[in-house]
Amino acid sequence: EIRLSLVGSEMCIRDSMGTVADGHGPARICIAGMAGDQQAALFGQACFKPGMVKSTYGTGCFALINTGSEPVASKNRLVTTIGYRLSGVTHYAVEGSIFNAGTAVQWLRDGLGLVTHASETEALARQASSARGVYLVPAFTGLGAPHWDANARGALVGITRDIGKPEIARAALEAVAYQTRDLIDAMRADGATPPAALRVDGGMVANNWFLQFLADQLGIAVEVPKVPETTALGAAFLAGLGSGIYRSLDDVAQLWKSDRRFEPQMGADERDALYAGWQRAVGRVR
């Protein structure tokens, strides 16, 4: 369980959770906000309205969509959680977790030795053709949401004699986008307000090819913020609200700025055909 709360500046005269000693005399440091990792990223991405969604791409992937002031009980195997709580008012979110995202690229580098640096996968992916029909299901530690299959194991599907590094690198990046679509489709099926864009952060957002394919698969824009360390930024925003630096969520929302935006370019028929291949590949490992 992750609990998020905010302690106003008037609470900072208390010793219980409100302040911490700095070790150099009577001065006290105010604790104005607390947040779990992904909740802080949601806040740092300024996802304050229902339907706003963020996805963090590290070793795994965590997508959260703001569902407003009422909790939504997922019927599609996602997790209902607290997004944030301000002045006693709770705002809820639905979360989907992917076990293996960046770890797929790490496997190409450390396990197979196909690349020496993760950034090389972008150039390789541009060389490959989607017509090859290669899919990597990175179920190294099972499959997370919405499958929750701990016994699933990874597979490389569709390989032929003329498959090489470009196709495998592309399949690893595509797998992260397909898994994100799994989550977004589940959120839509739960009745969440349809997102207009996905705000992304984490190490994988340095890869422009991946972000364009992600936008193509989701059919919505993908936005990268100017400040990529959104978890730390969210904690700072909470502290700023609690200490009076910011007056409202509107003040915080105006501080979020887009650095890059990727619009869908792929046709719906091609997008759905590629995703259907992914679903067949997942079916083979379950």
XYZ file of N, CA and C in Angstrom:
858
model
N 0.848 -1.189 0.000
C 0.000 0.000 0.000
C 0.886 1.242 0.000
N 0.550 2.219 -0.836
C 1.257 3.494 -0.868
C 0.290 4.571 -0.410
N 0.681 5.302 0.600
C -0.180 6.365 1.119
C 0.461 7.702 0.791
N -0.301 8.606 0.260
C 0.179 9.933 -0.098
C -0.575 10.953 0.721
N 0.144 11.836 1.364
C -0.510 12.889 2.125
C 0.293 14.167 2.009
N -0.331 15.265 2.365
C 0.326 16.559 2.319
C 0.183 17.218 3.671
N 1.273 17.745 4.208
C 1.254 18.430 5.482
C 1.451 19.907 5.212
N 0.472 20.717 5.570
C 0.570 22.152 5.330
C 1.660 22.793 6.167
N 2.079 23.993 5.776
C 3.178 24.657 6.469
C 2.831 24.949 7.927
N 1.532 25.097 8.226
C 1.141 25.353 9.612
C 1.427 24.153 10.509
N 1.632 22.977 9.910
C 1.912 21.779 10.690
C 3.383 21.665 11.063
N 4.220 22.528 10.500
C 5.651 22.317 10.620
C 6.209 22.676 11.987
N 5.375 23.148 12.905
C 5.859 23.395 14.259
C 5.784 22.120 15.090
N 5.186 21.068 14.542
C 5.024 19.830 15.288
C 6.202 18.904 15.031
N 6.398 17.972 15.927
C 7.490 17.026 15.780
C 7.076 15.779 15.024
N 5.780 15.528 14.893
C 5.303 14.296 14.276
C 5.105 14.479 12.779
N 5.967 13.954 11.982
C 5.908 13.946 10.531
C 5.967 15.331 9.916
N 5.766 16.360 10.688
C 5.753 17.699 10.136
C 7.124 18.304 9.942
N 8.095 17.942 10.799
C 9.422 18.525 10.691
C 10.473 17.475 10.974
N 11.687 17.785 10.573
C 12.818 16.935 10.919
C 13.971 17.855 11.285
N 14.723 17.470 12.324
C 15.848 18.299 12.752
C 16.965 18.232 11.725
N 17.676 19.348 11.550
C 18.783 19.338 10.597
C 20.104 18.967 11.248
N 20.104 18.768 12.575
C 21.310 18.336 13.260
C 22.247 19.463 13.633
N 21.870 20.694 13.373
C 22.755 21.832 13.660
C 21.985 22.906 14.419
N 21.484 22.567 15.581
C 20.806 23.552 16.388
C 19.298 23.405 16.335
N 18.591 24.460 16.696
C 17.131 24.374 16.836
C 16.359 24.424 15.522
N 17.013 24.698 14.393
C 16.288 24.812 13.128
C 15.607 23.495 12.774
N 14.442 23.604 12.180
C 13.679 22.438 11.775
C 13.399 22.517 10.283
N 13.456 21.375 9.605
C 13.166 21.316 8.173
C 11.734 20.833 7.997
N 10.941 21.611 7.276
C 9.537 21.280 7.083
C 9.383 20.141 6.076
N 8.603 19.132 6.437
C 8.213 18.075 5.496
C 6.826 18.446 4.978
N 6.773 18.947 3.747
C 5.523 19.493 3.221
C 4.777 18.523 2.325
N 5.393 17.421 1.926
C 4.695 16.471 1.065
C 5.371 15.113 1.069
N 4.593 14.090 0.825
C 5.123 12.733 0.698
C 4.457 12.074 -0.495
N 5.234 11.295 -1.259
C 4.652 10.624 -2.421
C 5.420 9.357 -2.728
N 4.691 8.337 -3.176
C 5.336 7.151 -3.726
C 5.944 7.488 -5.081
N 6.786 6.618 -5.576
C 7.552 6.866 -6.790
C 6.663 7.241 -7.970
N 5.722 6.367 -8.346
C 4.903 6.608 -9.534
C 3.874 7.714 -9.312
N 3.390 7.854 -8.089
C 2.472 8.945 -7.794
C 3.186 10.291 -7.931
N 4.454 10.342 -7.502
C 5.227 11.573 -7.668
C 5.422 11.896 -9.142
N 5.648 10.862 -9.960
C 5.800 11.090 -11.399
C 4.492 11.591 -12.012
N 3.363 11.045 -11.573
C 2.061 11.527 -12.052
C 1.908 13.003 -11.737
N 2.307 13.386 -10.522
C 2.206 14.773 -10.101
C 3.200 15.638 -10.863
N 4.408 15.120 -11.065
C 5.419 15.876 -11.803
C 5.054 16.082 -13.255
N 4.245 15.193 -13.812
C 3.762 15.356 -15.179
C 2.500 16.218 -15.245
N 2.100 16.750 -14.090
C 0.936 17.651 -14.005
C -0.323 17.019 -14.577
N -0.519 15.737 -14.287
C -1.724 15.031 -14.740
C -2.828 15.232 -13.708
N -3.417 16.414 -13.708
C -4.347 16.811 -12.662
C -5.815 16.670 -13.054
N -6.091 16.351 -14.317
C -7.473 16.227 -14.766
C -7.779 14.782 -15.132
N -9.025 14.334 -14.917
C -9.391 12.972 -15.313
C -9.088 12.732 -16.791
N -8.479 11.581 -17.057
C -8.107 11.230 -18.418
C -6.668 11.550 -18.750
N -6.003 12.347 -17.933
C -4.583 12.622 -18.173
C -3.771 11.423 -17.694
N -2.812 11.000 -18.503
C -2.095 9.761 -18.227
C -0.610 9.955 -18.471
N 0.185 9.323 -17.631
C 1.637 9.345 -17.795
C 2.149 7.911 -17.784
N 3.308 7.714 -18.417
C 3.949 6.396 -18.407
C 5.444 6.581 -18.219
N 6.004 5.871 -17.263
C 7.423 5.951 -16.936
C 8.134 4.711 -17.464
N 9.219 4.920 -18.226
C 9.945 3.817 -18.850
C 11.349 3.701 -18.269
N 11.474 2.788 -17.294
C 12.775 2.433 -16.754
C 13.031 0.972 -17.085
N 13.480 0.200 -16.116
C 13.610 -1.241 -16.348
C 12.244 -1.850 -16.608
N 11.238 -1.344 -15.889
C 9.846 -1.701 -16.154
C 9.104 -0.491 -16.683
N 7.798 -0.581 -16.746
C 6.973 0.530 -17.215
C 5.759 0.642 -16.301
N 5.418 1.883 -15.942
C 4.296 2.116 -15.042
C 3.447 3.242 -15.601
N 2.217 2.920 -15.962
C 1.288 3.897 -16.515
C 0.185 4.165 -15.504
N -0.085 5.442 -15.240
C -1.158 5.853 -14.336
C -2.051 6.855 -15.043
N -3.359 6.669 -14.900
C -4.328 7.608 -15.466
C -5.156 8.195 -14.335
N -5.307 9.499 -14.339
C -6.102 10.205 -13.342
C -7.578 9.886 -13.575
N -8.254 9.403 -12.537
C -9.680 9.071 -12.662
C -10.563 9.997 -11.851
N -9.986 11.052 -11.263
C -10.797 12.038 -10.565
C -10.987 11.743 -9.086
N -12.050 12.302 -8.526
C -12.263 12.243 -7.075
C -12.957 10.968 -6.613
N -13.342 10.112 -7.541
C -13.986 8.848 -7.167
C -13.107 7.680 -7.630
N -12.872 6.699 -6.773
C -12.061 5.551 -7.190
C -12.788 4.706 -8.231
N -12.040 4.205 -9.206
C -12.584 3.324 -10.238
C -12.067 1.910 -9.983
N -12.979 0.972 -9.769
C -12.590 -0.423 -9.568
C -12.374 -1.056 -10.945
N -11.150 -1.387 -11.262
C -10.836 -1.922 -12.582
C -11.450 -3.302 -12.777
N -12.046 -3.491 -13.938
C -12.568 -4.788 -14.335
C -11.643 -5.464 -15.348
N -10.495 -4.837 -15.587
C -9.561 -5.345 -16.583
C -8.167 -5.549 -16.005
N -8.139 -5.915 -14.727
C -6.935 -6.372 -14.050
C -5.872 -5.297 -13.909
N -6.311 -4.069 -13.731
C -5.416 -2.989 -13.362
C -5.596 -2.696 -11.874
N -4.825 -1.756 -11.348
C -4.814 -1.490 -9.912
C -5.386 -0.101 -9.642
N -6.361 -0.039 -8.737
C -6.884 1.243 -8.286
C -5.983 1.778 -7.182
N -5.576 3.032 -7.297
C -4.638 3.586 -6.331
C -4.959 5.050 -6.068
N -4.347 5.605 -5.052
C -4.443 7.036 -4.798
C -3.436 7.741 -5.694
N -3.906 8.762 -6.405
C -2.999 9.565 -7.211
C -2.282 10.586 -6.348
N -3.082 11.377 -5.625
C -2.531 12.350 -4.691
C -3.665 12.843 -3.799
N -3.288 13.414 -2.677
C -4.271 13.961 -1.737
C -3.811 15.353 -1.328
N -4.663 16.331 -1.524
C -4.356 17.714 -1.175
C -5.454 18.279 -0.292
N -5.043 18.838 0.837
C -5.996 19.465 1.772
C -7.149 18.529 2.119
N -6.832 17.258 2.262
C -7.828 16.276 2.655
C -8.679 15.742 1.525
N -8.487 16.231 0.294
C -9.261 15.776 -0.856
C -8.409 14.799 -1.660
N -8.948 13.596 -1.855
C -8.201 12.547 -2.544
C -8.565 12.497 -4.020
N -7.550 12.367 -4.846
C -7.724 12.168 -6.281
C -7.151 10.794 -6.617
N -7.908 10.012 -7.365
C -7.562 8.619 -7.588
C -6.960 8.393 -8.978
N -6.375 7.224 -9.132
C -5.779 6.839 -10.410
C -5.940 5.339 -10.587
N -5.805 4.904 -11.817
C -5.711 3.483 -12.140
C -4.325 3.252 -12.715
N -3.665 2.201 -12.247
C -2.267 1.951 -12.607
C -2.106 0.598 -13.288
N -1.254 0.584 -14.297
C -0.854 -0.660 -14.937
C 0.659 -0.793 -14.881
N 1.139 -1.987 -14.553
C 2.569 -2.214 -14.387
C 3.082 -3.254 -15.364
N 4.161 -2.915 -16.056
C 4.846 -3.825 -16.967
C 6.171 -4.211 -16.324
N 6.443 -5.491 -16.248
C 7.652 -5.943 -15.570
C 8.926 -5.633 -16.350
N 8.872 -5.777 -17.663
C 10.095 -5.668 -18.472
C 9.895 -4.693 -19.626
N 10.591 -3.569 -19.560
C 10.595 -2.573 -20.627
C 12.046 -2.315 -21.017
N 12.730 -1.463 -20.266
C 14.143 -1.220 -20.527
C 15.005 -2.464 -20.371
N 14.529 -3.434 -19.599
C 15.298 -4.666 -19.448
C 15.420 -5.428 -20.767
N 14.460 -5.225 -21.678
C 14.564 -5.866 -22.992
C 15.755 -5.318 -23.758
N 15.971 -4.007 -23.665
C 17.127 -3.391 -24.324
C 18.412 -3.796 -23.598
N 18.362 -3.866 -22.277
C 19.528 -4.330 -21.522
C 19.916 -5.743 -21.921
N 18.923 -6.574 -22.191
C 19.192 -7.953 -22.600
C 19.909 -7.991 -23.945
N 19.488 -7.131 -24.875
C 20.188 -7.050 -26.157
C 21.655 -6.676 -25.953
N 21.896 -5.776 -25.024
C 23.257 -5.285 -24.774
C 24.079 -6.261 -23.946
N 23.558 -6.647 -22.792
C 24.350 -7.434 -21.844
C 24.228 -8.936 -22.063
N 23.045 -9.388 -22.482
C 22.840 -10.819 -22.650
C 23.281 -11.339 -24.000
N 22.949 -10.606 -25.051
C 23.259 -11.062 -26.409
C 24.460 -10.362 -27.023
N 24.829 -9.203 -26.491
C 25.949 -8.459 -27.057
C 25.661 -7.891 -28.439
N 24.383 -7.638 -28.758
C 24.033 -7.107 -30.075
C 24.362 -5.622 -30.201
N 24.377 -4.909 -29.082
C 24.735 -3.492 -29.070
C 25.661 -3.260 -27.885
N 26.428 -2.173 -27.972
C 27.290 -1.802 -26.843
C 26.676 -0.694 -26.001
N 25.689 -0.003 -26.566
C 24.987 1.054 -25.831
C 23.528 1.045 -26.257
N 22.643 1.317 -25.315
C 21.206 1.274 -25.592
C 20.814 2.218 -26.723
N 21.520 3.333 -26.877
C 21.172 4.310 -27.906
C 21.314 3.747 -29.315
N 22.095 2.689 -29.490
C 22.293 2.103 -30.817
C 21.020 1.457 -31.355
N 20.091 1.129 -30.485
C 18.873 0.457 -30.941
C 18.026 1.353 -31.828
N 18.129 2.674 -31.664
C 17.321 3.570 -32.495
C 17.728 3.455 -33.964
N 19.031 3.523 -34.246
C 19.500 3.414 -35.630
C 19.196 2.040 -36.206
N 19.333 0.992 -35.385
C 19.034 -0.360 -35.862
C 17.555 -0.496 -36.212
N 16.693 0.047 -35.360
C 15.246 -0.069 -35.602
C 14.854 0.612 -36.905
N 15.518 1.693 -37.251
C 15.197 2.413 -38.486
C 15.585 1.599 -39.724
N 16.509 0.649 -39.557
C 16.942 -0.174 -40.684
C 15.993 -1.339 -40.959
N 15.220 -1.731 -39.963
C 14.392 -2.925 -40.072
C 13.029 -2.594 -40.674
N 12.379 -3.600 -41.216
C 11.052 -3.447 -41.792
C 10.021 -4.153 -40.925
N 8.868 -3.500 -40.769
C 7.800 -4.123 -39.985
C 7.241 -5.350 -40.685
N 7.496 -5.452 -42.003
C 6.965 -6.590 -42.764
C 7.602 -7.913 -42.357
N 8.695 -7.855 -41.595
C 9.374 -9.082 -41.176
C 8.522 -9.909 -40.227
N 7.661 -9.263 -39.462
C 6.770 -9.989 -38.559
C 7.455 -10.616 -37.373
N 8.509 -9.957 -36.871
C 9.252 -10.473 -35.716
C 8.701 -9.830 -34.444
N 8.465 -10.640 -33.433
C 7.969 -10.154 -32.149
C 8.825 -10.713 -31.024
N 9.221 -9.826 -30.115
C 9.889 -10.235 -28.888
C 8.914 -10.046 -27.731
N 8.624 -11.114 -27.023
C 7.806 -11.024 -25.816
C 8.762 -11.115 -24.624
N 9.070 -9.983 -23.980
C 10.098 -9.976 -22.928
C 9.559 -10.399 -21.561
N 9.024 -11.611 -21.518
C 8.464 -12.117 -20.263
C 9.563 -12.794 -19.446
N 10.654 -12.068 -19.216
C 11.784 -12.636 -18.492
C 11.398 -13.030 -17.068
N 10.499 -12.271 -16.486
C 10.028 -12.550 -15.119
C 8.511 -12.672 -15.103
N 7.961 -13.227 -16.163
C 6.517 -13.333 -16.286
C 5.941 -12.084 -16.932
N 4.629 -12.038 -17.040
C 3.919 -10.902 -17.618
C 3.141 -10.175 -16.536
N 3.240 -8.848 -16.559
C 2.497 -8.027 -15.610
C 1.103 -7.721 -16.130
N 0.619 -6.523 -15.813
C -0.735 -6.133 -16.212
C -0.840 -6.074 -17.734
N -2.009 -6.417 -18.282
C -3.195 -6.927 -17.584
C -3.241 -8.454 -17.501
N -2.133 -9.133 -17.833
C -2.135 -10.595 -17.885
C -1.906 -11.235 -16.516
N -0.934 -10.680 -15.762
C -0.569 -11.214 -14.455
C -0.296 -12.720 -14.539
N 0.637 -13.073 -15.383
C 1.000 -14.479 -15.592
C 2.447 -14.672 -15.164
N 2.634 -15.147 -13.952
C 3.985 -15.324 -13.415
C 4.736 -16.457 -14.086
N 4.024 -17.369 -14.724
C 4.671 -18.537 -15.343
C 5.035 -18.327 -16.803
N 4.616 -17.204 -17.381
C 4.986 -16.919 -18.777
C 6.489 -16.699 -18.868
N 7.062 -17.090 -20.005
C 8.479 -16.863 -20.251
C 8.650 -16.260 -21.629
N 9.776 -15.571 -21.825
C 9.996 -14.808 -23.037
C 10.111 -15.662 -24.279
N 9.889 -15.011 -25.431
C 10.004 -15.697 -26.706
C 10.329 -14.684 -27.799
N 11.059 -15.159 -28.802
C 11.318 -14.399 -30.021
C 10.603 -15.142 -31.132
N 9.550 -14.520 -31.663
C 8.633 -15.185 -32.580
C 8.793 -14.623 -33.987
N 8.763 -15.501 -34.986
C 8.768 -15.063 -36.374
C 10.138 -14.950 -37.012
N 11.145 -15.557 -36.404
C 12.494 -15.429 -36.960
C 12.672 -16.347 -38.177
N 13.391 -15.827 -39.160
C 13.777 -16.583 -40.348
C 15.271 -16.401 -40.554
N 15.787 -17.005 -41.610
C 17.235 -16.974 -41.841
C 17.760 -15.558 -42.074
N 16.932 -14.684 -42.621
C 17.404 -13.346 -42.939
C 17.121 -12.318 -41.842
N 16.762 -12.795 -40.662
C 16.565 -11.905 -39.519
C 17.913 -11.629 -38.860
N 18.174 -10.363 -38.551
C 19.428 -9.997 -37.912
C 19.232 -8.995 -36.802
N 20.299 -8.293 -36.465
C 20.267 -7.336 -35.366
C 19.194 -6.262 -35.519
N 19.018 -5.668 -36.723
C 18.007 -4.607 -36.824
C 16.608 -5.086 -36.441
N 16.234 -6.264 -36.915
C 14.882 -6.761 -36.641
C 14.693 -7.105 -35.165
N 15.723 -7.656 -34.542
C 15.613 -8.011 -33.120
C 15.573 -6.751 -32.264
N 16.404 -5.758 -32.619
C 16.390 -4.499 -31.875
C 15.035 -3.814 -32.005
N 14.496 -3.813 -33.214
C 13.184 -3.197 -33.428
C 12.113 -3.927 -32.625
N 12.164 -5.248 -32.619
C 11.164 -6.026 -31.885
C 11.211 -5.721 -30.394
N 12.410 -5.478 -29.852
C 12.526 -5.159 -28.422
C 11.861 -3.833 -28.101
N 12.052 -2.839 -28.971
C 11.423 -1.533 -28.753
C 9.917 -1.605 -28.971
N 9.517 -2.319 -30.013
C 8.089 -2.454 -30.293
C 7.360 -3.116 -29.131
N 8.015 -4.084 -28.486
C 7.372 -4.814 -27.392
C 6.940 -3.883 -26.274
N 7.732 -2.855 -26.008
C 7.380 -1.915 -24.948
C 6.156 -1.106 -25.353
N 6.082 -0.724 -26.623
C 4.913 0.011 -27.107
C 3.664 -0.865 -27.074
N 3.799 -2.118 -27.500
C 2.646 -3.020 -27.478
C 2.142 -3.229 -26.048
N 3.070 -3.394 -25.111
C 2.663 -3.589 -23.719
C 1.976 -2.343 -23.173
N 2.442 -1.165 -23.604
C 1.773 0.065 -23.194
C 0.360 0.107 -23.750
N 0.193 -0.331 -24.991
C -1.161 -0.371 -25.557
C -2.037 -1.338 -24.761
N -1.479 -2.455 -24.314
C -2.241 -3.367 -23.453
C -2.847 -2.596 -22.283
N -2.032 -1.738 -21.669
C -2.486 -0.997 -20.496
C -3.509 0.070 -20.861
N -3.219 0.849 -21.908
C -4.121 1.932 -22.292
C -5.470 1.376 -22.743
N -5.451 0.266 -23.474
C -6.713 -0.348 -23.889
C -7.508 -0.829 -22.678
N -6.814 -1.368 -21.670
C -7.503 -1.806 -20.455
C -8.106 -0.616 -19.718
N -7.389 0.503 -19.697
C -7.922 1.712 -19.059
C -9.171 2.196 -19.783
N -9.127 2.180 -21.107
C -10.295 2.587 -21.882
C -11.474 1.655 -21.605
N -11.193 0.350 -21.525
C -12.255 -0.618 -21.268
C -12.861 -0.430 -19.881
N -12.089 0.122 -18.956
C -12.598 0.392 -17.618
C -13.462 1.646 -17.568
N -13.577 2.335 -18.706
C -14.415 3.516 -18.764
C -13.718 4.809 -18.402
N -12.376 4.780 -18.351
C -11.652 6.004 -18.045
C -11.863 7.035 -19.150
N -11.805 8.305 -18.792
C -11.889 9.365 -19.787
C -10.797 9.160 -20.827
N -11.134 9.076 -22.103
C -10.122 8.791 -23.122
C -8.995 9.825 -23.100
N -7.743 9.388 -23.022
C -6.634 10.343 -22.988
C -6.414 10.986 -24.348
N -6.071 12.275 -24.327
C -5.746 12.983 -25.565
C -4.275 12.829 -25.901
N -3.462 12.547 -24.877
C -2.024 12.404 -25.076
C -1.458 11.581 -23.937
N -0.290 11.010 -24.171
C 0.434 10.270 -23.143
C 1.695 11.045 -22.817
N 1.880 11.403 -21.555
C 3.096 12.072 -21.109
C 4.075 11.014 -20.616
N 5.296 11.048 -21.131
C 6.248 9.966 -20.875
C 7.519 10.507 -20.231
N 8.176 9.633 -19.476
C 9.462 9.959 -18.869
C 10.236 8.671 -18.650
N 11.449 8.786 -18.173
C 12.309 7.617 -17.987
C 13.365 7.515 -19.072
N 14.281 6.587 -18.889
C 15.436 6.480 -19.771
C 15.113 6.226 -21.223
N 14.041 5.488 -21.510
C 13.737 5.123 -22.889
C 13.222 6.279 -23.733
N 12.851 7.403 -23.106
C 12.300 8.507 -23.890
C 13.380 9.250 -24.673
N 14.643 8.848 -24.513
C 15.710 9.411 -25.348
C 15.642 8.857 -26.766
N 14.883 7.775 -26.965
C 14.804 7.095 -28.258
C 13.608 7.621 -29.047
N 13.888 8.461 -30.037
C 12.807 9.075 -30.815
C 12.056 8.063 -31.667
N 12.743 7.039 -32.185
C 12.038 6.028 -32.975
C 11.002 5.312 -32.119
N 11.389 4.952 -30.909
C 10.458 4.289 -30.000
C 9.251 5.161 -29.713
N 9.464 6.453 -29.481
C 8.354 7.339 -29.145
C 7.396 7.506 -30.316
N 7.928 7.552 -31.537
C 7.039 7.650 -32.690
C 6.228 6.370 -32.855
N 6.866 5.218 -32.660
C 6.121 3.962 -32.775
C 5.087 3.853 -31.658
N 5.429 4.362 -30.475
C 4.481 4.363 -29.362
C 3.243 5.187 -29.717
N 3.443 6.380 -30.275
C 2.313 7.210 -30.693
C 1.495 6.505 -31.770
N 2.184 5.840 -32.695
C 1.483 5.126 -33.760
C 0.625 3.999 -33.204
N 1.150 3.263 -32.231
C 0.398 2.144 -31.679
C -0.783 2.593 -30.823
N -0.615 3.679 -30.095
C -1.681 4.148 -29.210
C -2.716 4.973 -29.954
N -2.318 5.556 -31.084
C -3.238 6.412 -31.809
C -3.471 7.747 -31.138
N -2.577 8.144 -30.229
C -2.657 9.446 -29.562
C -1.257 10.050 -29.526
N -1.194 11.350 -29.242
C 0.097 12.023 -29.171
C 0.891 11.544 -27.955
N 2.208 11.560 -28.090
C 3.122 11.238 -27.002
C 3.967 12.477 -26.734
N 4.023 12.903 -25.475
C 4.722 14.136 -25.120
C 5.837 13.858 -24.118
N 6.990 14.466 -24.396
C 8.152 14.376 -23.512
C 8.330 15.726 -22.829
N 8.420 15.777 -21.513
C 8.556 17.069 -20.838
C 9.976 17.626 -20.922
N 10.085 18.942 -20.747
C 11.402 19.567 -20.724
C 12.224 19.095 -19.534
N 11.554 18.805 -18.416
C 12.240 18.267 -17.237
C 11.925 16.779 -17.169
N 12.880 15.904 -17.544
C 12.574 14.475 -17.615
C 12.523 13.763 -16.268
N 13.134 14.348 -15.234
C 13.149 13.693 -13.912
C 11.855 14.026 -13.187
N 10.760 13.447 -13.656
C 9.440 13.863 -13.182
C 9.128 13.374 -11.775
N 9.736 12.283 -11.343
C 9.496 11.829 -9.968
C 10.037 12.853 -8.976
N 11.261 13.298 -9.185
C 11.847 14.323 -8.314
C 11.076 15.633 -8.445
N 10.655 15.952 -9.671
C 9.913 17.187 -9.890
C 8.578 17.151 -9.164
N 7.903 15.997 -9.185
C 6.637 15.877 -8.485
C 6.785 16.080 -6.989
N 7.860 15.527 -6.416
C 8.109 15.742 -4.990
C 8.348 17.219 -4.702
N 9.057 17.891 -5.609
C 9.316 19.321 -5.428
C 8.023 20.128 -5.542
N 7.165 19.753 -6.492
C 5.881 20.442 -6.622
C 5.050 20.296 -5.352
N 5.013 19.080 -4.794
C 4.254 18.864 -3.565
C 4.810 19.706 -2.432
N 6.130 19.757 -2.314
C 6.748 20.578 -1.269
C 6.433 22.046 -1.492
N 6.424 22.470 -2.750
C 6.114 23.860 -3.042
C 4.690 24.229 -2.692
N 3.755 23.324 -2.954
C 2.366 23.572 -2.568
C 2.216 23.612 -1.049
N 2.870 22.666 -0.384
C 2.738 22.589 1.063
C 3.352 23.763 1.789
N 4.379 24.358 1.198
C 5.060 25.474 1.861
C 4.612 26.831 1.340
N 3.647 26.843 0.417
C 3.091 28.103 -0.041
C 3.801 28.747 -1.211
N 4.812 28.071 -1.789
C 5.493 28.623 -2.967
C 4.528 28.670 -4.149
N 3.719 27.611 -4.285
C 2.674 27.578 -5.308
C 1.324 27.665 -4.605
N 0.403 28.389 -5.211
C -0.897 28.603 -4.577
C -1.924 27.544 -4.943
N -1.765 26.928 -6.132
C -2.795 26.014 -6.598
C -2.210 25.041 -7.617
N -3.028 24.040 -7.976
C -2.620 23.108 -9.019
C -2.473 23.822 -10.364
N -3.253 24.860 -10.576
C -3.117 25.615 -11.819
C -1.730 26.239 -11.926
N -1.216 26.729 -10.815
C 0.140 27.289 -10.823
C 1.159 26.225 -11.227
N 0.985 25.021 -10.673
C 1.917 23.935 -10.977
C 1.767 23.501 -12.433
N 0.529 23.382 -12.904
C 0.279 22.924 -14.268
C 0.945 23.832 -15.293
N 0.997 25.127 -15.013
C 1.608 26.064 -15.950
C 3.115 25.898 -16.037
N 3.713 25.234 -15.057
C 5.158 25.022 -15.078
C 5.564 23.853 -15.960
N 4.605 22.957 -16.266
C 4.924 21.816 -17.129
C 5.052 22.286 -18.562
N 6.178 21.951 -19.192
C 6.426 22.354 -20.569
C 6.819 21.130 -21.395
N 6.329 21.105 -22.632
C 6.641 20.003 -23.542
C 7.951 20.278 -24.273
N 8.772 19.259 -24.361
C 10.033 19.364 -25.104
C 9.902 18.782 -26.509
N 9.241 17.621 -26.609
C 9.012 16.975 -27.902
C 7.620 16.364 -27.908
N 6.990 16.383 -29.071
C 5.648 15.823 -29.214
C 5.609 14.972 -30.485
N 5.071 13.775 -30.361
C 5.003 12.837 -31.468
C 3.545 12.536 -31.768
N 3.134 12.821 -32.991
C 1.764 12.579 -33.423
C 1.676 11.253 -34.177
N 0.548 10.535 -34.053
C 0.395 9.275 -34.799
C 0.479 9.512 -36.304
N 1.207 8.641 -36.978
C 1.351 8.729 -38.432
C 0.910 7.447 -39.131
N 0.724 6.393 -38.377
C 0.390 5.086 -38.944
C -1.119 4.952 -39.106
N -1.540 4.328 -40.203
C -2.954 4.091 -40.423
C -3.521 3.068 -39.452
N -4.818 3.148 -39.205
C -5.458 2.263 -38.224
C -5.339 0.799 -38.621
N -5.458 0.475 -39.905
C -5.386 -0.921 -40.337
C -4.006 -1.515 -40.047
N -2.959 -0.763 -40.378
C -1.603 -1.252 -40.119
C -1.351 -1.367 -38.621
N -1.793 -0.359 -37.866
C -1.607 -0.377 -36.418
C -2.258 -1.612 -35.798
N -3.479 -1.899 -36.178
C -4.196 -3.022 -35.583
C -3.642 -4.367 -36.057
N -3.149 -4.433 -37.294
C -2.558 -5.683 -37.789
C -1.287 -6.010 -37.023
N -0.452 -4.999 -36.765
C 0.766 -5.221 -35.993
C 0.429 -5.657 -34.567
N -0.571 -5.024 -33.981
C -0.952 -5.358 -32.605
C -1.558 -6.750 -32.516
N -2.288 -7.156 -33.532
C -2.837 -8.512 -33.543
C -1.712 -9.542 -33.542
N -0.619 -9.248 -34.266
C 0.536 -10.140 -34.235
C 1.149 -10.228 -32.852
N 1.177 -9.092 -32.151
C 1.677 -9.087 -30.773
C 0.798 -9.961 -29.873
N -0.497 -9.841 -30.021
C -1.394 -10.635 -29.181
C -1.224 -12.133 -29.436
N -0.992 -12.506 -30.696
C -0.725 -13.916 -30.987
C 0.577 -14.367 -30.345
N 1.591 -13.518 -30.372
C 2.874 -13.875 -29.788
C 2.749 -14.051 -28.274
N 1.988 -13.145 -27.627
C 1.767 -13.281 -26.191
C 1.023 -14.572 -25.874
N 0.066 -14.922 -26.724
C -0.674 -16.160 -26.509
C 0.218 -17.386 -26.528
N 1.325 -17.318 -27.239
C 2.236 -18.479 -27.315
C 3.027 -18.696 -26.030
N 3.235 -17.640 -25.252
C 4.071 -17.774 -24.054
C 3.252 -17.949 -22.789
N 1.941 -17.835 -22.877
C 1.113 -17.915 -21.673
C 0.736 -19.358 -21.381
